[in-house]
Amino acid sequence: MAIEKTYIMLKPDCIKRGLMGEVISRIEKKGYKIVDAKMMCLDETVLREHYAHIVDKPFFPEIVEYMTSGPVLAMIVEGESAVKGMRILMGATKFEEAAAGTIRGDFAFCTTENLIHGSDSAENAEIEINRFFK
């Protein structure tokens, strides 16, 4: 096992619903360390870059509307196997598939507004950290 860094973003619905503290607490209780964090508002330019793999999908405008509806909390999270561990802690992207005890399983009620984003690989973590923490 190795110490890794991953990119985690608490999305606008997490902030609006007052769940930031709960989510951060779960991350820290799992043994991960938040080594950097900042509140930010995203624009369509950065979202087109971040979601380049779905820009051509018909639901992309809905994602832009949602992700620009309020601030996000961008974080660099560090720890043993942080990428995989955080993916497990977050739960499945589709809220109806997210297990109880995961962040999405306990708090998400739709797939679009699913509270949290986390890098899906060490390579993408590096790219996303560079994108949001230039």
Backbone as ProteinMPNN parsed JSONL, in Angstrom:
{"seq_chain_A": "MAIEKTYIMLKPDCIKRGLMGEVISRIEKKGYKIVDAKMMCLDETVLREHYAHIVDKPFFPEIVEYMTSGPVLAMIVEGESAVKGMRILMGATKFEEAAAGTIRGDFAFCTTENLIHGSDSAENAEIEINRFFK", "coords_chain_A": {"N_chain_A": [[0.852, -1.187, 0.0], [0.325, 2.297, -0.546], [0.97, 5.735, 0.229], [-1.18, 8.091, -1.051], [-2.359, 10.89, -2.985], [-5.481, 12.375, -3.609], [-8.076, 13.941, -5.547], [-10.855, 15.569, -4.273], [-14.139, 16.776, -4.404], [-16.621, 18.635, -2.906], [-19.823, 19.023, -3.853], [-22.225, 21.54, -5.105], [-24.816, 20.866, -3.972], [-24.173, 19.524, -1.63], [-23.01, 21.553, -0.122], [-25.164, 23.419, 0.02], [-27.046, 21.929, 1.45], [-25.965, 21.753, 3.925], [-24.128, 19.757, 4.611], [-21.39, 19.623, 4.63], [-19.674, 19.502, 6.938], [-20.345, 16.97, 8.024], [-19.538, 15.269, 5.913], [-16.789, 15.879, 5.673], [-16.01, 15.077, 8.223], [-16.445, 12.296, 8.038], [-14.5, 11.647, 6.146], [-12.145, 12.283, 7.546], [-12.427, 10.638, 9.823], [-12.088, 8.194, 8.643], [-9.447, 8.124, 8.385], [-8.075, 9.641, 6.596], [-6.262, 12.535, 5.487], [-6.876, 15.938, 5.053], [-5.13, 17.884, 3.021], [-5.139, 20.242, 1.646], [-7.514, 22.757, 0.897], [-10.203, 24.571, -0.607], [-12.786, 26.933, -1.079], [-14.706, 27.488, -3.95], [-16.112, 28.935, -6.929], [-17.36, 27.5, -9.814], [-16.96, 27.754, -13.395], [-18.323, 27.546, -16.748], [-16.205, 27.04, -18.504], [-14.118, 25.688, -17.041], [-15.615, 23.495, -16.286], [-16.184, 22.286, -18.729], [-13.667, 21.355, -19.341], [-13.155, 19.667, -17.127], [-15.251, 17.804, -17.309], [-14.857, 16.682, -19.839], [-15.222, 14.227, -21.064], [-17.962, 13.9, -21.242], [-19.07, 16.062, -22.488], [-20.44, 16.145, -24.923], [-22.807, 14.879, -24.403], [-26.392, 14.725, -24.028], [-27.271, 15.543, -21.508], [-25.383, 17.246, -20.478], [-25.681, 20.162, -20.348], [-27.416, 20.358, -18.132], [-25.762, 19.479, -16.086], [-23.85, 21.524, -16.067], [-25.498, 23.663, -15.289], [-26.243, 22.814, -12.702], [-23.676, 22.505, -11.427], [-22.762, 25.094, -11.448], [-24.457, 26.363, -9.77], [-23.851, 27.09, -7.214], [-21.245, 27.457, -4.701], [-18.39, 25.198, -4.54], [-16.47, 22.867, -2.597], [-13.214, 22.348, -2.957], [-10.797, 19.84, -2.514], [-7.665, 18.425, -1.518], [-6.94, 15.248, -0.708], [-5.233, 13.011, 1.359], [-3.656, 9.853, 1.936], [-3.37, 6.315, 2.855], [-3.791, 4.407, 0.016], [-5.598, 6.311, -1.089], [-7.134, 7.054, -3.367], [-8.703, 4.775, -4.182], [-9.839, 4.155, -1.679], [-11.321, 6.479, -1.048], [-13.17, 6.399, -3.119], [-14.655, 4.181, -2.387], [-15.673, 5.076, 0.079], [-17.261, 7.215, -0.81], [-19.275, 5.969, -2.332], [-21.399, 4.468, -4.884], [-21.788, 6.183, -8.033], [-24.365, 6.437, -9.158], [-27.088, 7.157, -7.317], [-29.035, 5.31, -6.473], [-27.706, 2.953, -6.474], [-25.815, 3.181, -4.554], [-24.395, 2.056, -1.598], [-25.768, 1.729, 1.715], [-24.323, 3.542, 4.382], [-22.315, 4.648, 2.92], [-21.291, 7.871, 1.667], [-22.902, 8.848, -0.473], [-24.871, 6.881, -0.425], [-26.098, 7.347, 2.011], [-26.929, 10.043, 1.891], [-27.479, 11.102, -0.724], [-30.049, 11.763, -3.148], [-30.584, 11.741, -5.785], [-29.088, 11.098, -8.996], [-27.812, 13.132, -10.445], [-27.417, 15.251, -8.605], [-25.306, 14.406, -6.546], [-23.688, 14.94, -4.366], [-20.753, 14.636, -4.052], [-17.528, 14.502, -5.593], [-14.893, 12.421, -6.686], [-11.578, 11.625, -7.668], [-10.964, 9.067, -10.094], [-8.719, 7.564, -10.537], [-5.171, 7.329, -9.909], [-3.758, 8.735, -11.812], [-5.696, 10.473, -12.904], [-6.256, 11.853, -10.578], [-3.946, 13.381, -10.212], [-4.098, 15.042, -12.481], [-6.533, 16.382, -11.959], [-6.003, 17.616, -9.492], [-4.009, 19.392, -10.322], [-5.578, 20.909, -12.06], [-7.449, 22.218, -10.382], [-5.965, 23.276, -8.32], [-3.947, 25.112, -9.187]], "CA_chain_A": [[0.0, 0.0, 0.0], [1.114, 3.518, -0.652], [0.316, 7.016, 0.509], [-1.585, 8.743, -2.288], [-3.195, 12.085, -2.924], [-6.59, 12.347, -4.549], [-8.887, 15.154, -5.608], [-12.228, 15.413, -3.818], [-14.897, 18.02, -4.494], [-17.972, 18.651, -2.37], [-20.606, 19.722, -4.875], [-23.135, 22.56, -4.586], [-25.897, 20.366, -3.12], [-23.576, 19.204, -0.33], [-22.85, 22.838, 0.573], [-26.498, 23.982, 0.274], [-27.774, 21.109, 2.426], [-25.279, 21.807, 5.216], [-23.519, 18.447, 4.871], [-19.926, 19.696, 4.539], [-19.066, 19.024, 8.175], [-20.56, 15.523, 8.099], [-18.71, 14.597, 4.91], [-15.394, 16.045, 6.092], [-15.837, 14.218, 9.394], [-16.316, 10.909, 7.565], [-13.197, 11.524, 5.491], [-11.12, 12.285, 8.595], [-12.595, 9.446, 10.661], [-11.569, 7.056, 7.881], [-7.996, 8.17, 8.513], [-7.474, 10.474, 5.557], [-5.892, 13.888, 5.88], [-7.14, 16.981, 4.058], [-3.884, 18.649, 3.014], [-5.433, 21.56, 1.093], [-8.942, 22.917, 0.606], [-10.626, 25.936, -0.914], [-14.117, 27.157, -1.65], [-14.609, 28.142, -5.241], [-17.251, 28.87, -7.835], [-16.899, 26.989, -11.106], [-17.599, 28.308, -14.582], [-18.493, 26.552, -17.813], [-14.913, 26.712, -19.102], [-13.459, 24.637, -16.257], [-16.485, 22.314, -16.315], [-15.966, 21.625, -20.032], [-12.395, 20.64, -19.213], [-13.3, 18.619, -16.113], [-16.201, 16.8, -17.804], [-14.623, 16.564, -21.281], [-15.709, 12.919, -21.525], [-19.425, 13.906, -21.408], [-19.484, 17.36, -23.032], [-21.36, 15.95, -26.043], [-24.016, 14.177, -23.946], [-27.528, 15.653, -23.943], [-27.49, 16.009, -20.134], [-24.289, 18.112, -20.049], [-26.143, 21.479, -19.889], [-27.976, 20.211, -16.786], [-24.62, 19.393, -15.176], [-23.303, 22.882, -15.972], [-26.432, 24.454, -14.478], [-26.102, 22.34, -11.317], [-22.345, 22.751, -10.876], [-22.56, 26.545, -11.314], [-25.547, 26.876, -8.944], [-23.33, 27.503, -5.913], [-19.828, 27.122, -4.527], [-17.94, 23.846, -4.246], [-15.275, 22.799, -1.768], [-12.186, 21.537, -3.593], [-9.869, 19.343, -1.496], [-6.661, 17.394, -1.779], [-7.026, 14.297, 0.392], [-4.035, 12.162, 1.342], [-3.656, 8.712, 2.84], [-3.15, 4.993, 2.275], [-4.71, 4.059, -1.082], [-6.64, 7.339, -0.993], [-8.03, 7.071, -4.527], [-9.656, 3.68, -4.047], [-10.541, 4.29, -0.405], [-12.32, 7.544, -1.136], [-14.236, 5.926, -4.025], [-15.493, 3.303, -1.572], [-16.348, 5.923, 1.061], [-18.267, 8.022, -1.501], [-20.374, 5.141, -2.824], [-21.637, 4.464, -6.332], [-22.22, 7.449, -8.623], [-25.831, 6.395, -9.229], [-27.497, 7.127, -5.914], [-29.82, 4.122, -6.151], [-26.772, 1.834, -6.346], [-24.877, 3.488, -3.469], [-24.686, 1.275, -0.392], [-25.941, 2.416, 2.993], [-23.036, 3.708, 5.053], [-21.469, 5.501, 2.087], [-21.77, 9.259, 1.64], [-24.037, 8.941, -1.397], [-25.917, 5.979, 0.035], [-26.792, 7.934, 3.156], [-27.405, 11.411, 1.723], [-27.898, 11.484, -2.084], [-31.397, 11.335, -3.523], [-30.645, 11.657, -7.245], [-27.756, 10.862, -9.555], [-27.199, 14.397, -10.848], [-26.966, 15.936, -7.395], [-24.839, 13.281, -5.726], [-22.914, 15.46, -3.236], [-19.29, 14.574, -3.969], [-16.739, 13.962, -6.705], [-13.55, 11.967, -6.34], [-10.798, 11.099, -8.784], [-11.149, 7.629, -10.281], [-7.412, 6.913, -10.688], [-4.054, 8.173, -9.469], [-3.42, 9.62, -12.929], [-6.699, 11.535, -12.949], [-6.092, 12.666, -9.368], [-2.884, 14.356, -10.49], [-4.643, 16.002, -13.448], [-7.564, 17.194, -11.315], [-5.334, 18.468, -8.507], [-3.387, 20.479, -11.081], [-6.627, 21.754, -12.626], [-8.149, 23.019, -9.383], [-5.01, 23.872, -7.374], [-2.823, 25.603, -9.986]], "C_chain_A": [[0.891, 1.242, 0.0], [0.279, 4.731, -0.281], [0.059, 7.681, -0.834], [-2.291, 10.049, -1.966], [-4.295, 11.908, -3.955], [-7.339, 13.669, -4.492], [-10.318, 14.814, -5.212], [-12.913, 16.776, -3.908], [-16.278, 17.804, -3.877], [-18.78, 19.58, -3.265], [-21.612, 20.697, -4.263], [-24.247, 22.035, -3.678], [-25.395, 19.999, -1.734], [-23.454, 20.476, 0.511], [-24.223, 23.386, 0.978], [-27.241, 23.232, 1.368], [-27.09, 21.062, 3.794], [-24.611, 20.494, 5.604], [-21.991, 18.463, 4.829], [-19.26, 19.1, 5.774], [-19.17, 17.521, 8.318], [-19.635, 14.777, 7.146], [-17.234, 14.696, 5.28], [-15.094, 15.152, 7.286], [-15.658, 12.759, 8.988], [-14.953, 10.675, 6.907], [-12.097, 11.416, 6.551], [-11.224, 11.063, 9.495], [-12.086, 8.189, 9.969], [-10.038, 7.028, 7.926], [-7.297, 8.993, 7.453], [-7.239, 11.884, 6.08], [-6.217, 14.843, 4.731], [-5.939, 17.913, 4.091], [-4.031, 20.024, 2.366], [-6.921, 21.594, 0.781], [-9.226, 24.368, 0.273], [-12.038, 25.925, -1.487], [-13.918, 27.878, -2.972], [-15.929, 28.028, -5.996], [-16.709, 28.471, -9.2], [-17.627, 27.693, -12.234], [-17.629, 27.239, -15.674], [-17.164, 26.138, -18.436], [-14.23, 25.574, -18.352], [-14.307, 23.363, -16.246], [-16.354, 21.566, -17.634], [-14.665, 20.831, -20.014], [-12.547, 19.44, -18.277], [-14.189, 17.472, -16.599], [-16.067, 16.601, -19.315], [-15.203, 15.271, -21.856], [-17.23, 12.876, -21.715], [-19.959, 15.22, -21.987], [-20.529, 17.201, -24.132], [-22.651, 15.236, -25.658], [-25.165, 15.181, -23.789], [-27.771, 16.209, -22.533], [-26.392, 16.957, -19.649], [-24.768, 19.509, -19.621], [-26.736, 21.439, -18.474], [-26.855, 20.147, -15.741], [-23.995, 20.776, -14.985], [-24.191, 23.745, -15.085], [-26.296, 24.089, -12.994], [-24.768, 22.743, -10.709], [-22.009, 24.237, -10.76], [-23.608, 27.175, -10.403], [-25.101, 27.338, -7.557], [-21.882, 27.099, -5.796], [-19.621, 25.622, -4.3], [-16.762, 23.957, -3.279], [-14.316, 21.823, -2.438], [-11.178, 21.127, -2.524], [-8.845, 18.398, -2.099], [-6.647, 16.526, -0.527], [-5.893, 13.299, 0.239], [-4.199, 11.0, 2.321], [-3.369, 7.418, 2.103], [-4.221, 4.71, 1.217], [-5.893, 5.022, -1.147], [-7.618, 7.324, -2.165], [-9.109, 6.006, -4.361], [-10.486, 3.816, -2.768], [-11.616, 5.354, -0.431], [-13.455, 7.135, -2.062], [-15.202, 5.022, -3.256], [-16.313, 4.127, -0.588], [-17.475, 6.751, 0.425], [-19.481, 7.194, -1.883], [-20.548, 5.3, -4.32], [-22.163, 5.815, -6.801], [-23.743, 7.526, -8.712], [-26.354, 6.173, -7.817], [-28.251, 5.86, -5.542], [-28.954, 2.864, -6.023], [-25.794, 2.032, -5.189], [-25.316, 2.779, -2.184], [-24.895, 2.18, 0.819], [-24.59, 2.443, 3.697], [-22.035, 4.499, 4.234], [-22.072, 6.905, 2.093], [-22.994, 9.379, 0.736], [-25.192, 8.051, -0.953], [-26.735, 6.564, 1.166], [-27.448, 9.279, 2.859], [-27.901, 11.79, 0.328], [-29.309, 10.987, -2.365], [-31.637, 11.43, -5.024], [-29.216, 11.548, -7.77], [-27.068, 12.157, -9.954], [-26.628, 15.125, -9.643], [-26.539, 14.873, -6.386], [-23.728, 13.665, -4.749], [-21.41, 15.597, -3.401], [-18.697, 14.007, -5.252], [-15.405, 13.515, -6.159], [-12.853, 11.398, -7.558], [-10.94, 9.585, -8.861], [-9.851, 6.862, -10.512], [-6.338, 7.87, -10.184], [-3.673, 9.168, -10.56], [-4.409, 10.778, -13.013], [-6.634, 12.422, -11.72], [-5.043, 13.754, -9.606], [-3.377, 15.446, -11.439], [-5.634, 16.941, -12.762], [-6.981, 18.101, -10.238], [-4.678, 19.654, -9.219], [-4.434, 21.432, -11.647], [-7.209, 22.708, -11.582], [-7.227, 23.682, -8.354], [-3.759, 24.345, -8.12], [-1.954, 26.533, -9.166]], "O_chain_A": [[2.028, 1.231, 0.472], [-0.94, 4.752, -0.451], [0.966, 7.817, -1.655], [-2.751, 10.281, -0.848], [-4.071, 11.361, -5.035], [-7.246, 14.414, -3.516], [-10.918, 13.884, -5.752], [-12.337, 17.798, -3.535], [-17.011, 16.9, -4.278], [-18.465, 20.761, -3.413], [-21.832, 20.688, -3.052], [-24.592, 22.698, -2.7], [-26.127, 20.15, -0.756], [-23.758, 20.475, 1.704], [-24.428, 23.77, 2.129], [-27.99, 23.839, 2.134], [-27.58, 20.407, 4.713], [-24.536, 20.155, 6.785], [-21.363, 17.415, 4.979], [-18.363, 18.267, 5.646], [-18.199, 16.861, 8.69], [-19.021, 13.777, 7.519], [-16.508, 13.705, 5.207], [-14.031, 14.535, 7.348], [-14.806, 12.063, 9.54], [-14.335, 9.627, 7.096], [-11.221, 10.556, 6.458], [-10.2, 10.505, 9.891], [-11.696, 7.228, 10.632], [-9.415, 6.035, 7.551], [-6.068, 9.043, 7.41], [-7.924, 12.355, 6.987], [-5.871, 14.581, 3.579], [-5.74, 18.645, 5.06], [-3.156, 20.877, 2.513], [-7.514, 20.57, 0.439], [-8.582, 25.278, 0.795], [-12.423, 25.045, -2.258], [-13.072, 28.764, -3.094], [-16.744, 27.144, -5.732], [-15.724, 29.032, -9.679], [-18.751, 28.167, -12.07], [-17.035, 26.17, -15.534], [-17.017, 24.99, -18.855], [-13.807, 24.596, -18.969], [-13.759, 22.262, -16.202], [-16.407, 20.336, -17.654], [-14.579, 19.757, -20.608], [-12.117, 18.332, -18.6], [-13.907, 16.305, -16.328], [-17.066, 16.376, -19.997], [-15.625, 15.238, -23.012], [-17.744, 11.917, -22.291], [-21.167, 15.458, -21.975], [-21.418, 18.044, -24.259], [-23.506, 15.013, -26.515], [-24.937, 16.345, -23.458], [-28.415, 17.248, -22.389], [-26.459, 17.43, -18.514], [-24.294, 20.006, -18.599], [-26.571, 22.388, -17.707], [-26.987, 20.695, -14.647], [-23.65, 21.152, -13.864], [-23.695, 24.474, -14.227], [-26.241, 24.972, -12.137], [-24.727, 23.266, -9.595], [-21.073, 24.604, -10.049], [-23.65, 28.398, -10.273], [-25.892, 27.916, -6.811], [-21.341, 26.461, -6.7], [-20.539, 24.891, -3.926], [-16.139, 25.012, -3.161], [-14.572, 20.62, -2.482], [-10.749, 21.956, -1.721], [-9.121, 17.674, -3.056], [-6.376, 17.007, 0.574], [-5.622, 12.804, -0.855], [-4.797, 11.144, 3.387], [-3.154, 7.412, 0.891], [-5.417, 4.77, 1.505], [-7.045, 4.6, -1.247], [-8.811, 7.56, -1.973], [-10.3, 6.315, -4.398], [-11.699, 3.611, -2.787], [-12.706, 5.153, 0.105], [-14.605, 7.496, -1.809], [-16.415, 5.089, -3.452], [-17.514, 3.903, -0.438], [-18.518, 6.962, 1.044], [-20.61, 7.671, -1.767], [-19.925, 6.158, -4.944], [-22.882, 6.504, -6.077], [-24.34, 8.552, -8.385], [-26.097, 5.139, -7.2], [-28.125, 5.378, -4.416], [-29.412, 1.837, -5.523], [-25.019, 1.126, -4.881], [-26.463, 2.897, -1.751], [-24.289, 3.245, 0.935], [-23.815, 1.49, 3.617], [-21.027, 4.971, 4.762], [-23.226, 7.093, 2.478], [-24.009, 9.948, 1.136], [-26.357, 8.425, -1.089], [-27.934, 6.305, 1.27], [-28.431, 9.631, 3.51], [-28.687, 12.731, 0.208], [-29.715, 9.929, -1.886], [-32.758, 11.225, -5.49], [-28.258, 11.869, -7.066], [-25.85, 12.27, -9.814], [-25.479, 15.566, -9.666], [-27.301, 14.491, -5.497], [-22.923, 12.822, -4.352], [-20.836, 16.582, -2.937], [-19.289, 13.149, -5.906], [-14.846, 14.156, -5.269], [-13.488, 10.753, -8.393], [-11.025, 8.904, -7.84], [-9.875, 5.641, -10.667], [-6.572, 9.071, -10.051], [-3.309, 10.307, -10.269], [-4.007, 11.93, -13.175], [-6.922, 13.616, -11.802], [-5.245, 14.911, -9.238], [-3.108, 16.629, -11.23], [-5.58, 18.155, -12.96], [-7.423, 19.241, -10.088], [-4.787, 20.791, -8.761], [-4.2, 22.639, -11.708], [-7.434, 23.882, -11.874], [-7.664, 24.553, -7.602], [-2.639, 24.015, -7.728], [-0.956, 27.048, -9.668]]}, "name": "protein", "num_of_chains": 1, "seq": "MAIEKTYIMLKPDCIKRGLMGEVISRIEKKGYKIVDAKMMCLDETVLREHYAHIVDKPFFPEIVEYMTSGPVLAMIVEGESAVKGMRILMGATKFEEAAAGTIRGDFAFCTTENLIHGSDSAENAEIEINRFFK"}
